[in-house]
Rosetta silent file (secondary structure, phi, psi, omega in degrees, C-alpha in Angstrom):
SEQUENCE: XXXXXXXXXXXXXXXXXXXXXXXXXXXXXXXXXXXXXXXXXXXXXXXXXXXXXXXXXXXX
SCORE:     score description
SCORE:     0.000 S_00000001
   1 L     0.000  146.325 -170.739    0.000    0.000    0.000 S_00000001
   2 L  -101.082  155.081 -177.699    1.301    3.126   -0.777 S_00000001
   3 L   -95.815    9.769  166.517    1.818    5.445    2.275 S_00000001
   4 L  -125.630   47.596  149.500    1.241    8.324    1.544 S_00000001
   5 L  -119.574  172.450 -175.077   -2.183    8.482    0.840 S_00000001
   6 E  -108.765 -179.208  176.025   -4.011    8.850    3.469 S_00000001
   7 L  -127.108 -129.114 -157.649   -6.400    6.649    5.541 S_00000001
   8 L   -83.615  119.574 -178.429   -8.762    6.351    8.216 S_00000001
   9 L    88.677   11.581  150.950   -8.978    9.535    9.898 S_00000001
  10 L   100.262   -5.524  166.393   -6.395   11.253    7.798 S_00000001
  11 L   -46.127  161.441  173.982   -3.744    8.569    8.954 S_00000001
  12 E  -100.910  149.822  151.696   -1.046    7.310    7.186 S_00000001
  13 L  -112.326  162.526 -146.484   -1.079    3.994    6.498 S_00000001
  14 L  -100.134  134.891  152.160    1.629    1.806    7.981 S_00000001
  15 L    27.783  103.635 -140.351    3.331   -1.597    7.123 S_00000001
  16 L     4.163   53.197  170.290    0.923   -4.558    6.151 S_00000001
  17 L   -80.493  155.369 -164.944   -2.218   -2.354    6.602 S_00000001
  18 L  -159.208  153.479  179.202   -5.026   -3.693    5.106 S_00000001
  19 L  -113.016  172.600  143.425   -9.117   -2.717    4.781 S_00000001
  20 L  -111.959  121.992 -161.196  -12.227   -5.067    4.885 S_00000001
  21 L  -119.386  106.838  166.833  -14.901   -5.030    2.551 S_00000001
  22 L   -86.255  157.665  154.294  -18.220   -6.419    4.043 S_00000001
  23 L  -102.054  162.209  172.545  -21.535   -6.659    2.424 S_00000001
  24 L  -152.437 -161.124  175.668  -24.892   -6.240    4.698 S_00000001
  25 L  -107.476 -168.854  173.008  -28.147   -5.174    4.229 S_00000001
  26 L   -57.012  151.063 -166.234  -29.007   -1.434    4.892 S_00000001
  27 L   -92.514  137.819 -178.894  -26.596   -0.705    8.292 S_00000001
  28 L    68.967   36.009  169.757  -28.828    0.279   10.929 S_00000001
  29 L   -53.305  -19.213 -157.094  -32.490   -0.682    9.848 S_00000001
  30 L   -81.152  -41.834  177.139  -33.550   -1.512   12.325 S_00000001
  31 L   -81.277  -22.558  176.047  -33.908    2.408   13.209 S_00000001
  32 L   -81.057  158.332  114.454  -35.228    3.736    9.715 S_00000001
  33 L  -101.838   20.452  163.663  -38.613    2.388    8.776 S_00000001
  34 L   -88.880  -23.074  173.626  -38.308    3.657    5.569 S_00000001
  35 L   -41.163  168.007  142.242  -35.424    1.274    5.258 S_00000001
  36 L   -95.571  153.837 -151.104  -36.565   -2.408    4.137 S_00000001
  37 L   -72.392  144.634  162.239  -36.025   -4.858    7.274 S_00000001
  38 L  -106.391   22.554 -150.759  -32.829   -6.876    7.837 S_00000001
  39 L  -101.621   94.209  168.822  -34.686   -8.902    9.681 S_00000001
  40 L  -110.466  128.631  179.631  -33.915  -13.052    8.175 S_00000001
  41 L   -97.158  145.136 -170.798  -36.583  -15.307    9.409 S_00000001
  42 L   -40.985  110.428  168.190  -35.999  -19.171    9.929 S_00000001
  43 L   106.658  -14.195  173.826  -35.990  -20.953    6.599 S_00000001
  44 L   -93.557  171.595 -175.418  -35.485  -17.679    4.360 S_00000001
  45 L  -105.950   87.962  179.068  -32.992  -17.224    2.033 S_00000001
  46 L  -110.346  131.239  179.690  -30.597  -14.481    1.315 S_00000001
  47 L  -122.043  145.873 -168.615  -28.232  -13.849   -1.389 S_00000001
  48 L  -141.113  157.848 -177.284  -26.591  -10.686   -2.239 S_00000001
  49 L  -129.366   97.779 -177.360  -23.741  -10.592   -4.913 S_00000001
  50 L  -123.199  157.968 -140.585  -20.942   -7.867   -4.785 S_00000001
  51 L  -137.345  151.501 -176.066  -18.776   -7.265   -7.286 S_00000001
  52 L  -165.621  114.113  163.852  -15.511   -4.874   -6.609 S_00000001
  53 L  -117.347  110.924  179.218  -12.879   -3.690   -8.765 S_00000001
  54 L   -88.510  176.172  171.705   -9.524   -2.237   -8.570 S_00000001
  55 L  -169.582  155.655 -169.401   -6.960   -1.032  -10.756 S_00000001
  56 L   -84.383  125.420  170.972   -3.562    0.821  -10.630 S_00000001
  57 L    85.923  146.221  177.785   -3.114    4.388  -11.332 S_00000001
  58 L   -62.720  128.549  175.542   -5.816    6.837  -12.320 S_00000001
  59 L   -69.040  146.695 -162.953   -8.994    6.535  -14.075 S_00000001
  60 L  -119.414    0.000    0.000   -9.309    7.499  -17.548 S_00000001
């Protein structure tokens, strides 16, 4: 990674730093109720598909 961009909170980042990229449903739903529910009830199914792409260097 290169260090001098910065990261979280304006940080540099350091030596095997690394992110995580989760998927969810909307984050906090529970509190909107314009949101739809994140709420999985026994026996349903959910699949979500995320798709993420990098590349080197600036987009053209």
């Amino acid at each position: 990674i290169n260090t001098k961009v910065a990261g979280h909170w304006g940080g540099p980042y350091g030596a095997f730093a690394g992110l995580c990229l989760e998927t969810q449903r909307f984050p906090d739903a529970p509190h909107h109720p314009h949101f739809p529910s994140a709420v999985l009830r026994p026996g349903e199914i959910y699949r979500h598909i995320s798709e993420y792409r990098f590349a080197k260097g600036a987009r053209s």
